[in-house]
Short mmCIF file of C-alpha atoms and ligand atoms in Angstrom, two decimals:
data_model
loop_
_atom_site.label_atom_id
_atom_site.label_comp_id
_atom_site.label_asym_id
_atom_site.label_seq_id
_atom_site.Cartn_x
_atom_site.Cartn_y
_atom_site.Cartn_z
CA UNK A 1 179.42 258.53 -142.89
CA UNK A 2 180.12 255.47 -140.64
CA UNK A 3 178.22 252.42 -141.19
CA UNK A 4 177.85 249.13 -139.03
CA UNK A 5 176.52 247.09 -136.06
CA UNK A 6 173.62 248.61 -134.11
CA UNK A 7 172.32 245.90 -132.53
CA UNK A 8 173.45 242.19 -132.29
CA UNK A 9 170.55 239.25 -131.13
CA UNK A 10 171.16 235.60 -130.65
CA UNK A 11 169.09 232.76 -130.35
CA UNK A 12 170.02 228.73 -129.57
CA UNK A 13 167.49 226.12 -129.11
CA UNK A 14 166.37 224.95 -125.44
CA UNK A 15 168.36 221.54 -125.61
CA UNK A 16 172.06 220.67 -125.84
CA UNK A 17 173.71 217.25 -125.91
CA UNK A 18 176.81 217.24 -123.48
CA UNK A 19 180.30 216.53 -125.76
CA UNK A 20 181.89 214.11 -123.14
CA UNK A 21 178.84 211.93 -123.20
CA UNK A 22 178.67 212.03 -126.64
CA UNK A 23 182.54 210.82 -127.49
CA UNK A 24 181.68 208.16 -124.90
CA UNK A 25 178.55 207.02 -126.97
CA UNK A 26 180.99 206.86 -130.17
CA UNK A 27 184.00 205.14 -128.79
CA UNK A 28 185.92 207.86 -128.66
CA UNK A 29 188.55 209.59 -126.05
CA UNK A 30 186.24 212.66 -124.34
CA UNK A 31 189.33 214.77 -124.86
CA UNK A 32 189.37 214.53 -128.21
CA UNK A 33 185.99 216.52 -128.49
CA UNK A 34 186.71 218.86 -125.45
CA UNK A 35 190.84 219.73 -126.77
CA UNK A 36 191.08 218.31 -130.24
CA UNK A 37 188.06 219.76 -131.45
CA UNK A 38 187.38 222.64 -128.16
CA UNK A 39 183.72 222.14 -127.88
CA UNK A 40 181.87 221.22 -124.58
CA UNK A 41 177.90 221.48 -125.55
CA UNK A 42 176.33 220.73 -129.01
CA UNK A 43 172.69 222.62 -129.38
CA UNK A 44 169.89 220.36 -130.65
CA UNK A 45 166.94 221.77 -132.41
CA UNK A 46 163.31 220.70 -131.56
CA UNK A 47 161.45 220.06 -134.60
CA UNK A 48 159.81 223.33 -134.52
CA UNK A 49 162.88 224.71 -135.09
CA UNK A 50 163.94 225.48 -138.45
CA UNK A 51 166.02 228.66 -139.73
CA UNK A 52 162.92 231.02 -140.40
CA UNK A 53 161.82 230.39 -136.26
CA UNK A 54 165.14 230.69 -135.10
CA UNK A 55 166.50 233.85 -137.33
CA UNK A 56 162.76 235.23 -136.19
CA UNK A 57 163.49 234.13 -132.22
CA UNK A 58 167.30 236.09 -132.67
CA UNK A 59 165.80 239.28 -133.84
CA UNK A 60 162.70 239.55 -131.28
CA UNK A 61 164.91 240.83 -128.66
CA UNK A 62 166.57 243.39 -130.32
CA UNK A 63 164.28 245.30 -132.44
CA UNK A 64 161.83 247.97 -131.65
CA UNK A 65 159.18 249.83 -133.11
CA UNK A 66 161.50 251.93 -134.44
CA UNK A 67 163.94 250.09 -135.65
CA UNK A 68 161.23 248.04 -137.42
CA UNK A 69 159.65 250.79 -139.34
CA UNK A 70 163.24 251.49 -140.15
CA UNK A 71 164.17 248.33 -141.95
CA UNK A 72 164.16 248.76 -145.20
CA UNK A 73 166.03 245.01 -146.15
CA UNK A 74 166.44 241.93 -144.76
CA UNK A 75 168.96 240.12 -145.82
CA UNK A 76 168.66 236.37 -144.77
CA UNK A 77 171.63 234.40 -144.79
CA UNK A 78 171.09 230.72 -144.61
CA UNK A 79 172.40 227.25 -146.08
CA UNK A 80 169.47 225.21 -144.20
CA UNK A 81 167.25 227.68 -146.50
CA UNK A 82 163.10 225.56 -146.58
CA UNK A 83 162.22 226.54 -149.81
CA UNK A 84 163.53 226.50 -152.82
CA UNK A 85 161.68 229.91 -154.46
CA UNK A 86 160.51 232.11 -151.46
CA UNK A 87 162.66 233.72 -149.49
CA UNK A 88 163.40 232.79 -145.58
CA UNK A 89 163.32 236.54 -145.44
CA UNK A 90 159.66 237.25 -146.06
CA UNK A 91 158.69 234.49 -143.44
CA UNK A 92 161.09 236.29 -140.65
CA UNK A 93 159.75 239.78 -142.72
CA UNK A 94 156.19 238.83 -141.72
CA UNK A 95 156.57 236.87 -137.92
CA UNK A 96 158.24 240.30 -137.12
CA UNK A 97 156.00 242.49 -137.77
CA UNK A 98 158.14 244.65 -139.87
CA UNK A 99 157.57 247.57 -142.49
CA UNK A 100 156.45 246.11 -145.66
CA UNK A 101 157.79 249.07 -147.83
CA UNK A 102 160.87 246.40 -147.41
CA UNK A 103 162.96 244.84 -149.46
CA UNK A 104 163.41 240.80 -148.45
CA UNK A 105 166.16 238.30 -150.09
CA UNK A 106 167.77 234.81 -149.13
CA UNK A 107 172.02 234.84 -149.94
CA UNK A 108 173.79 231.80 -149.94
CA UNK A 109 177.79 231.07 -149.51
CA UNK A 110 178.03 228.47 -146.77
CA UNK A 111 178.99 230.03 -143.77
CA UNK A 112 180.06 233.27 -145.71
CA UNK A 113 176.88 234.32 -146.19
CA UNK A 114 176.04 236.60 -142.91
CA UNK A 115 179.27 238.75 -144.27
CA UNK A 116 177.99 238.92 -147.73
CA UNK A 117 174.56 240.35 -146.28
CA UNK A 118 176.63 243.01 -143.68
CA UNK A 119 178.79 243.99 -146.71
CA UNK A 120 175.52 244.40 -149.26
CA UNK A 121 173.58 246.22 -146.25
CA UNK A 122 176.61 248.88 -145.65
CA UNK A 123 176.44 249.61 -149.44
CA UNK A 124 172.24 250.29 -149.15
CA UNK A 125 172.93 252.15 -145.92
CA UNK A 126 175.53 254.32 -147.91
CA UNK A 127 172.68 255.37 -150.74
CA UNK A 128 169.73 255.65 -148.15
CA UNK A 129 171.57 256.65 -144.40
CA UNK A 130 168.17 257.26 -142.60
CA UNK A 131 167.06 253.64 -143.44
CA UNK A 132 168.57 250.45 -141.11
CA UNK A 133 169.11 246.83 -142.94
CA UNK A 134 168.38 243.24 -140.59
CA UNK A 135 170.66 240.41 -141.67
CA UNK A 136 170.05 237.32 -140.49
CA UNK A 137 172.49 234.48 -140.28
CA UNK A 138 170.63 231.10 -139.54
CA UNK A 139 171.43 227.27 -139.56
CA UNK A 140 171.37 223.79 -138.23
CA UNK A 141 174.10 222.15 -138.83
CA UNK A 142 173.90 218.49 -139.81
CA UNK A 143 176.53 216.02 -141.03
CA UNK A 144 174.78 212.52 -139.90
CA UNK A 145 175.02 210.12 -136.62
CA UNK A 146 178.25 208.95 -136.41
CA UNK A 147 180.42 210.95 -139.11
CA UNK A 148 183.34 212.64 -138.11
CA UNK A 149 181.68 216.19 -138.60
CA UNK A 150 179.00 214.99 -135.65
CA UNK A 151 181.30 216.52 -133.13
CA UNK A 152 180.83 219.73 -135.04
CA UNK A 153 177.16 220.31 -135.41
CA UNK A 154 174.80 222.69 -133.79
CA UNK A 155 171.66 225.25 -134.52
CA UNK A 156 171.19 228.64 -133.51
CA UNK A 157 171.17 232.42 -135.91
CA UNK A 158 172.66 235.73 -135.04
CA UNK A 159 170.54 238.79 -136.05
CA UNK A 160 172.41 242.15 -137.00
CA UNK A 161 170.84 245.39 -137.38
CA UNK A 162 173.08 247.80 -139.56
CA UNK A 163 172.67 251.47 -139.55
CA UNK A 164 174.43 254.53 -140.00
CA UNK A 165 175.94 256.03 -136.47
CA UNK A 166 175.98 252.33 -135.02
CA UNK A 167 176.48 251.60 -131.57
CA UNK A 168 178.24 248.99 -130.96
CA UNK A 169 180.59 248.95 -133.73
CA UNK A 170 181.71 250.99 -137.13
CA UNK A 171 182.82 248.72 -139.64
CA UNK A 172 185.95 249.64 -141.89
CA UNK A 173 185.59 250.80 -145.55
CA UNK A 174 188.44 248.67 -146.60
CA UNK A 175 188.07 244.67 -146.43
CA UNK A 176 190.44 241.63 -148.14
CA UNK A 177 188.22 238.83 -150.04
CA UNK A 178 189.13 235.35 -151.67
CA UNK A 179 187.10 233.38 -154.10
CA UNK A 180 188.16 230.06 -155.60
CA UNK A 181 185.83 226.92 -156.77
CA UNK A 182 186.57 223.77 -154.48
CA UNK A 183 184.49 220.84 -153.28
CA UNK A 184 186.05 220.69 -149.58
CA UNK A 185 182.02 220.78 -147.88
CA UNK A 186 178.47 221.23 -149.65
CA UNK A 187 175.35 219.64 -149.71
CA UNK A 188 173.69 218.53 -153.38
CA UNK A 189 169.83 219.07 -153.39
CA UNK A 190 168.68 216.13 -152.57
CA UNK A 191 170.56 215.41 -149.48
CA UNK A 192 169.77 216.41 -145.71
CA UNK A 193 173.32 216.40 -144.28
CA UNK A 194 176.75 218.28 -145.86
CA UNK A 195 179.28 216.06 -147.54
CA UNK A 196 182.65 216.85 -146.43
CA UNK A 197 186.30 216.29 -147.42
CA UNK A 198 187.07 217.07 -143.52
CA UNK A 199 190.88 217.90 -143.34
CA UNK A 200 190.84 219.26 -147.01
CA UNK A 201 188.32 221.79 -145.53
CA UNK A 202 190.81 222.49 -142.80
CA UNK A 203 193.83 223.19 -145.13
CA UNK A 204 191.25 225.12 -147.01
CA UNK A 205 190.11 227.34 -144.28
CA UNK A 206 193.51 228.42 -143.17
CA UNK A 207 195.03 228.82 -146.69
CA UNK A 208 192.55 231.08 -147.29
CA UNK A 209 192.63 233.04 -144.19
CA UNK A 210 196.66 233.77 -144.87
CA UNK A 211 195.65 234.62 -147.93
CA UNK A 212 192.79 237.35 -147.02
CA UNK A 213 195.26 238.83 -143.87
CA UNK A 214 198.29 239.59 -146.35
CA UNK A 215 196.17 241.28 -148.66
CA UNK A 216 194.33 243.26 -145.79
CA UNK A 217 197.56 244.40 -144.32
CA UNK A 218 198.58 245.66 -147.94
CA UNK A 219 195.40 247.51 -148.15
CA UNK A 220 195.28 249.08 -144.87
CA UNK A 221 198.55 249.11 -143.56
CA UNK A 222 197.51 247.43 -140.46
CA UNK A 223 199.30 244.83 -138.39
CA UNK A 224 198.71 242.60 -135.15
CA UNK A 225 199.68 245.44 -132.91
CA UNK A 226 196.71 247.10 -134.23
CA UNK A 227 193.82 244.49 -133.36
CA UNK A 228 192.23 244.14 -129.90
CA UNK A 229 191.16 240.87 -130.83
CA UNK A 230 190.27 238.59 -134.15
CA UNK A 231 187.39 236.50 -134.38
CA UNK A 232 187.00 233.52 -136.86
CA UNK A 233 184.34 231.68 -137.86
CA UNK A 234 184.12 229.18 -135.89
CA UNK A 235 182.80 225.43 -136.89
CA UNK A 236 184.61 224.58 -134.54
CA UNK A 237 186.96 226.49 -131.58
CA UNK A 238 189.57 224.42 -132.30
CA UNK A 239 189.78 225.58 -135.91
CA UNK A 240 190.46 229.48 -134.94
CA UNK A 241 192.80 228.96 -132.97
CA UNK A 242 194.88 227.00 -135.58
CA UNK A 243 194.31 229.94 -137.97
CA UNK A 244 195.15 232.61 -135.23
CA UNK A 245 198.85 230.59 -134.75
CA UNK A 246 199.57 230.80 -138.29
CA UNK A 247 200.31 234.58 -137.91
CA UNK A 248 200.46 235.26 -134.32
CA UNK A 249 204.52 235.15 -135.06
CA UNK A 250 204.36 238.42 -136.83
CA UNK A 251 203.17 240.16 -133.52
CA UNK A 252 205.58 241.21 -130.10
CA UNK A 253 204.97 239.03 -126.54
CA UNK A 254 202.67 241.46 -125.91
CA UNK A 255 200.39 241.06 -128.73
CA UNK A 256 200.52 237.27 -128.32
CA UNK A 257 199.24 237.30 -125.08
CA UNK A 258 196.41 239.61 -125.60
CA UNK A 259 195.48 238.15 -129.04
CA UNK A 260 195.46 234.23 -127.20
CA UNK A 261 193.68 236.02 -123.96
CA UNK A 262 190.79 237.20 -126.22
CA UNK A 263 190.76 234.31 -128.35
CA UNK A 264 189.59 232.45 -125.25
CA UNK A 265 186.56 234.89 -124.39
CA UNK A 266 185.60 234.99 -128.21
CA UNK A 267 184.95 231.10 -128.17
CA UNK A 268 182.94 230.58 -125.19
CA UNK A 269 179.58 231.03 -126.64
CA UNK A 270 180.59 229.16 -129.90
CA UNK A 271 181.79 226.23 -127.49
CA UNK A 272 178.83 225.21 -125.67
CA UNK A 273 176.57 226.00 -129.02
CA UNK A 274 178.13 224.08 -131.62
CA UNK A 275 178.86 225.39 -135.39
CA UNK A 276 175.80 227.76 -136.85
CA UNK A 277 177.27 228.21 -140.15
CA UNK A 278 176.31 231.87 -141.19
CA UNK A 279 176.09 232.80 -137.68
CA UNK A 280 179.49 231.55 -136.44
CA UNK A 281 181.90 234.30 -136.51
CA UNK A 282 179.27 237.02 -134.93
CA UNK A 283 178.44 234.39 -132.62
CA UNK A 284 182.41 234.78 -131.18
CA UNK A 285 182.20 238.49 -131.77
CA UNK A 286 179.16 237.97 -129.37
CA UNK A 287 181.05 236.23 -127.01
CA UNK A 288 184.07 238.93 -126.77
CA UNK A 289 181.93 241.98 -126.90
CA UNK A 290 179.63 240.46 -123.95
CA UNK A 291 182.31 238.33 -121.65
CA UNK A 292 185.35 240.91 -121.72
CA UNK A 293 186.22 242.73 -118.92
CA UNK A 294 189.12 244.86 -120.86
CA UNK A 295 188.38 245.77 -124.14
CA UNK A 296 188.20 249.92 -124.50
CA UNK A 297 185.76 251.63 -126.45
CA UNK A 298 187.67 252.58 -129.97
CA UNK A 299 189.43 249.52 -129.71
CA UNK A 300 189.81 247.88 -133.20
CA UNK A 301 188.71 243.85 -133.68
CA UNK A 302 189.51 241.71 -136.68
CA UNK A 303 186.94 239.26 -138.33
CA UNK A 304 187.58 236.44 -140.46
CA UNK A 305 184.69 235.05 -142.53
CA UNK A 306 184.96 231.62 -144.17
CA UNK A 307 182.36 229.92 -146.40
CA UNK A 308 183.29 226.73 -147.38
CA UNK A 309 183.34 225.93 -151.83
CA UNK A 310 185.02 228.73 -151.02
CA UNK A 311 184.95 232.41 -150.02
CA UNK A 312 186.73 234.15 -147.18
CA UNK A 313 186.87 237.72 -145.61
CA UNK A 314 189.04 239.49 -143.42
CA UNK A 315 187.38 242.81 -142.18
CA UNK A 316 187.79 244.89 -139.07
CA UNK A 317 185.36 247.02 -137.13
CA UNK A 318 186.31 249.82 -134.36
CA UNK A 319 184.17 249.59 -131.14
CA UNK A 320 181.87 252.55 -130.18
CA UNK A 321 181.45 254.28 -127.13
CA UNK A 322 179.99 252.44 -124.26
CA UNK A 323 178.96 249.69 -126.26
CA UNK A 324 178.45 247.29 -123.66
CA UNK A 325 174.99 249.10 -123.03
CA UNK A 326 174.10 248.08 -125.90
CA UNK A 327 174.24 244.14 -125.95
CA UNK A 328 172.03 241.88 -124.18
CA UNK A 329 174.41 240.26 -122.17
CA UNK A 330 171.60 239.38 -119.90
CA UNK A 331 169.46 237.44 -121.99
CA UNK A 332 171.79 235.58 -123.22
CA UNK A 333 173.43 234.13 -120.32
CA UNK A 334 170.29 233.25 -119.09
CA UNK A 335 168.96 231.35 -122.36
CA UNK A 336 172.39 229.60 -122.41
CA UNK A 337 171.86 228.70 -118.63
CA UNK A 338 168.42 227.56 -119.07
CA UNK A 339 169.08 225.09 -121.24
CA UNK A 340 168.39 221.40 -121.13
CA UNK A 341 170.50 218.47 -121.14
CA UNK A 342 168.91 215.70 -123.28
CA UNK A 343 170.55 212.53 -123.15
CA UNK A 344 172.49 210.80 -126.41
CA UNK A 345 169.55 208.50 -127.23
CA UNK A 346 167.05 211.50 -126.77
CA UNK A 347 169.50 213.67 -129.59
CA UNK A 348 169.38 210.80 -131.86
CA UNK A 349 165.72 210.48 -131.54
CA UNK A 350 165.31 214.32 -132.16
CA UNK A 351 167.85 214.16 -134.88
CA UNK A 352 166.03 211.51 -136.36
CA UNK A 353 162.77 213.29 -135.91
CA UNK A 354 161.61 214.90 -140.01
CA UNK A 355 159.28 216.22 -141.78
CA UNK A 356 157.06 214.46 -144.04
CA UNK A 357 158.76 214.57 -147.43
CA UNK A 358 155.86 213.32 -149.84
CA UNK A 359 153.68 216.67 -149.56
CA UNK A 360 151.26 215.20 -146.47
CA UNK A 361 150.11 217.56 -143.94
CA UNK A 362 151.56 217.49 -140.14
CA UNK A 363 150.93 219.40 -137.09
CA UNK A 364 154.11 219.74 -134.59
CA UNK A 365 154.26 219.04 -130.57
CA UNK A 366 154.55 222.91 -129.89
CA UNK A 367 154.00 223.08 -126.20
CA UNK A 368 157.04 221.28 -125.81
CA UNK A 369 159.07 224.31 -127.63
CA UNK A 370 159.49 227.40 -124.82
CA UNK A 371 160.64 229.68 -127.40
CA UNK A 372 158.08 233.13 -128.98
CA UNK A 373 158.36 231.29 -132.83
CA UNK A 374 158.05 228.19 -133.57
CA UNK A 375 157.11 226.09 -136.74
CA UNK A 376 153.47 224.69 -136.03
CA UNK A 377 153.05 222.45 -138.67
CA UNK A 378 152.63 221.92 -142.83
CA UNK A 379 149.15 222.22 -144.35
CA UNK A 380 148.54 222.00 -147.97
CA UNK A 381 152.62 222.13 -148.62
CA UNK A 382 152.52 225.56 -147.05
CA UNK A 383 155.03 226.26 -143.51
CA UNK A 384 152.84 227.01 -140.92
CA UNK A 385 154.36 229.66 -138.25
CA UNK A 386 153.52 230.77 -134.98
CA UNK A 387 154.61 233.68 -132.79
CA UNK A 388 153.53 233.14 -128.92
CA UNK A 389 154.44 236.64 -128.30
CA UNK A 390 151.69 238.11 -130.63
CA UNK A 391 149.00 235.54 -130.47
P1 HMG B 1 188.58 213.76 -137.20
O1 HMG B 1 189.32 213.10 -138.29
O2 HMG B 1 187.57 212.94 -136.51
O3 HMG B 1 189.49 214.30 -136.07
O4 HMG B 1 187.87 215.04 -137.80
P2 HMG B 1 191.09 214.27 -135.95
O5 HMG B 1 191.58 212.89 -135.88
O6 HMG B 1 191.69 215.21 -136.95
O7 HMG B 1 191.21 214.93 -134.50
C1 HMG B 1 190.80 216.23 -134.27
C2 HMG B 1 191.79 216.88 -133.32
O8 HMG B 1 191.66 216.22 -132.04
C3 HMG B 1 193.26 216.71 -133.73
O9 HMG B 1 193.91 217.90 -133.36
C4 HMG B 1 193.74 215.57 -132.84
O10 HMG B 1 195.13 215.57 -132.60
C5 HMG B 1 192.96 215.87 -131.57
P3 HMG B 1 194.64 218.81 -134.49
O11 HMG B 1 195.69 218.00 -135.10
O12 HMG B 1 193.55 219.14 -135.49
O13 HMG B 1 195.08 220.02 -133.73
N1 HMG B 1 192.81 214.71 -130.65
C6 HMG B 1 192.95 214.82 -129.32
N2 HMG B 1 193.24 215.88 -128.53
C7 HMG B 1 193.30 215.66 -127.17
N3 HMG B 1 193.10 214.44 -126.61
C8 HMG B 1 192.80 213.36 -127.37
C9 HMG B 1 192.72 213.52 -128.79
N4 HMG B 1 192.44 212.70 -129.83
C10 HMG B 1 192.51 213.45 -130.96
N5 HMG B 1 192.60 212.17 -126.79
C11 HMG B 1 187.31 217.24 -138.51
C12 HMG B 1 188.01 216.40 -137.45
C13 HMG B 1 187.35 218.69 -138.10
C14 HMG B 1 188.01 217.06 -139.84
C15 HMG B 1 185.83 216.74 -138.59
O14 HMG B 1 185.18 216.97 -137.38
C16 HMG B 1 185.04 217.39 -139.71
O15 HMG B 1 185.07 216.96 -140.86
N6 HMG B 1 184.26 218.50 -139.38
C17 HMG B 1 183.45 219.21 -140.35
C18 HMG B 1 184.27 220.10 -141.27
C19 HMG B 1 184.81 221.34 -140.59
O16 HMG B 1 184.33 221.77 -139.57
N7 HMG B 1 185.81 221.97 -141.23
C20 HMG B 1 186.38 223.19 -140.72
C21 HMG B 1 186.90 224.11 -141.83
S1 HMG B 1 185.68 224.37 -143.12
C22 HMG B 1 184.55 225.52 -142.45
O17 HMG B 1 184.80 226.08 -141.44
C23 HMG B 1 183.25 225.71 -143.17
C24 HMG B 1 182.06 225.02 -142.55
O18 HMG B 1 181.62 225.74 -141.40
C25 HMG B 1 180.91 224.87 -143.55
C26 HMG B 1 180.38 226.12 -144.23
O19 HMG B 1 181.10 226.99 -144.69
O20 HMG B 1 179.14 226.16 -144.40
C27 HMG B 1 182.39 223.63 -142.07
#
C-alpha cells in the first residue's frame, strides 16, 4: 500500500516586517539579511495568533466533509505549544469541526516534530488504510529584539493530511534518522524566547544532515542523480543552501544545476515568511510543488528534517500524477500578496504585545485580525477561540 501527502494547507499571519528596514533599524548592512542570511520578509503574528489559530487557519482550506469524518488522528506538532497538559490538538480537533471518534496528541522535537507526526501517521495509516491522519506543524518563532536570531524569526503552520493512495505525493518506506543530546537551541520553561548557541547550531545542522544522507544512500541505494529536488528545513534560506553544497560534489553538471535551480523555487515561500519551526521544510516543499514549472509527475524529491537538541531526517517522497491540481496555489499567493507591511516600531510594539501572565482575564482586539480563527481572549484561565467562518 502507498502512504503519504493528500493534501498540503498553509497559513501566515496578515503582517510582515520588511528585512532591509529591519537591518537598517539594527545597524546592520541590508545585505547581510537579504544574502548572508537569504530572507526578504519576516511574518509577525497579531496577538490573536497563537499556534492552535494558526494550525486551525492552515487546515480550513484543505479539508472537507469527507476528509474530516475521515480523520482519525491529529497529530499536532508544535514548540510554541499554550498549555502545558492539554493538547493543541483537541483545540484545532474542536475549531474544525472534526470526527470525535479521533485520536488527538501534541509531539515535540523542535523543528523535527512535523516529521515525527508524518512518520507516526504512515504507521496508523498502515494498520487502518481507510482512515486519513491531520498533522499539524505550528510556531512563532521568537528569539528577542535585537539578538542575532531576530533576523530569523517568523509565524505561520503547515497542515498535512496523510492517507493511503495520496495525491500529491507517496512517501518512501525507507528513511535515515540521527539522534544525539546537545544544547545548540531550546527554550527552558520559564522563558518566552529560544536560547541559542547560533553557529554551534549551524555546525550542528549540517553535521547531521551528512550524517542522515550517507546512511540514506546505504539504505536505498540512491544518489543525487536520483532526486528532482531536496528540501531542508529551513530557519533560514541561507542555511539549506549551505547543507545542499556539502554534497552537491557527488552529483554530474547536470545534477548541480537542476539541484541549485530548484533550490531557488523551494525557498521562496520560506523567504518572505521567516522560520516556522515544525512547519519549515513542508513550507519549501510548498514552495517547489506550487512555483515549478518543470518538475514531472513520478519525479522523486528529497527532504531533510532538522530539530534542533537534536534529531534529523532524510526521507524522500515520489510525486503523483497531476499533482499540481491538487495544491492551492491560488490561495496562497494571494494571502502572501495581501499582506501588510507594518513598520519596525509597529513589530516591536506587536512583539512586545503579551498575555497576562498572573491568571487575569483579557479580551483581544479581534476585528483587527482578517483571518476565520482567531484567539478571542482568556476567561477564568481558559483560551477562548473563535472561528468567523462558523459563527
Ligand atoms: P550572525 O552571527 O549575526 O551572522 O548570526 P553572521 O555574522 O554569521 O552572518 C551571517 C551570514 O551573513 C554570513 O554568511 C556572513 O558572511 C553574511 P555565511 O558565512 O554564514 O555564509 N554576511 C553578509 N553577506 C552579504 N553582505 C553582507 C554581509 N554581512 C554578513 N554585507 C545566525 C547568524 C544564523 C547564527 C543567527 O541568526 C542565529 O543564531 N539564528 C538562529 C539559529 C539558527 O537559525 N540556526 C540554524 C541551524 S539550527 C535549526 O535549524 C533549528 C532551529 O530551526 C530551531 C528548532 O529546531 O526548533 C533554529
Amino acid at each position: 500500500m502507498e502512504i503519504g501527502i493528500d493534501k498540503m494547507g498553509f497559513y501566515t499571519p496578515h503582517m510582515y516586517v520588511d528585512m532591509n528596514k529591519l537591518a537598517v533599524a539594527r545597524n546592520d548592512e541590508p545585505e547581510k539579511y537579504t544574502i548572508g542570511i537569504g530572507q526578504e520578509k519576516m511574518a509577525v503574528p497579531p496577538i490573536t495568533q497563537d499556534a492552535v489559530t494558526l494550525a486551525a487557519n492552515a487546515a480550513m482550506e484543505i479539508l472537507d466533509e469527507a476528509d474530516k469524518e475521515k480523520i482519525d488522528l491529529v497529530i499536532f506538532a508544535t514548540e510554541s505549544g499554550v498549555d502545558h497538559s492539554k493538547a493543541a490538538a483537541i483545540y484545532a480537533h474542536h475549531l474544525l469541526r472534526l470526527n470525535p471518534r479521533a485520536r488527538a496528541i501534541e509531539v515535540k522535537e523542535a523543528c523535527y516534530g512535523a516529521t515525527a507526526g508524518i512518520q507516526l501517521a504512515k504507521g496508523h495509516i498502515s494498520l487502518h488504510p481507510d482512515r486519513k491522519v491531520l498533522v499539524l506543524g505550528s510556531d512563532i518563532s521568537r528569539y528577542g529584539l535585537h539578538t542575532p536570531g531576530e533576523v530569523t524569526q517568523g509565524a505561520g503552520a503547515v497542515a498535512i493530511l496523510m492517507s493511503a493512495n495520496p495525491r500529491v505525493m507517496v512517501l518512501g518506506k525507507e528513511s535515515a534518522y540521527h539522534t544525539e543530546d546537545i544544547m545548540d537551541f531550546w527554550r527552558p520553561l520559564y522563558s518566552k524566547t529560544a536560547l541559542v548557541q547560533g553557529k554551534y547550531s549551524v555546525e550542528k545542522y549540517n553535521s547531521f544532515f551528512k550524517t542522515v544522507w550517507e546512511d540514506y544512500k546505504k539504505k536505498t541505494g540512491l544518489t543525487l542523480k536520483d532526486f528532482a529536488a531536496i528540501c531542508f528545513h529551513l530557519p533560514y534560506t541561507k542555511q539549506g543552501l549551505k547543507a545542499l553544497r556539502l554534497v552537491i560534489d557527488e552529483g554530474t553538471a547536470a545534477d548541480k544545476e537542476r539541484l541549485l535551480a530548484h533550490f531557488e523555487v523551494s525557498k521562496q515561500y520560506n523567504k518572505i515568511v521567516g522560520n516556522i519551526y515544525t512547519g519549515a521544510l513542508y513550507l519549501s516543499l510548498l514552495s517547489l510543488l506550487e512555483l515549478n514549472t518543470d518538475i514531472e509527475d513520478g519525479a522523486r524529491i528529497g527532504l531533510y528534517s532538522y530539530g534542533s537538541g537534536a534529531v534529523g531526517e532524510f526521507f524522500s517522497g515520489i510525486l503523483q500524477p497531476n499533482y499540481r491540481e491538487y495544491l492551492h496555489v491560488r490561495h496562497h499567493r494571494k494571502m502572501l500578496s495581501e499582506r501588510n507591511e507594518v513598520s519596525v516600531q509597529e513589530y516591536e510594539d506587536l512583539f512586545n504585545q503579551e498575555l497576562p501572565a498572573d491568571g487575569s482575564d483579557i479580551d483581544l482586539p479581534v476585528e483587527n485580525d482578517p483571518a476565520p480563527v482567531l484567539l478571542s481572549g482568556i476567561k477564568d484561565h481558559m483560551r477562548m477561540y473563535i472561528n468567523k467562518d462558523q459563527s
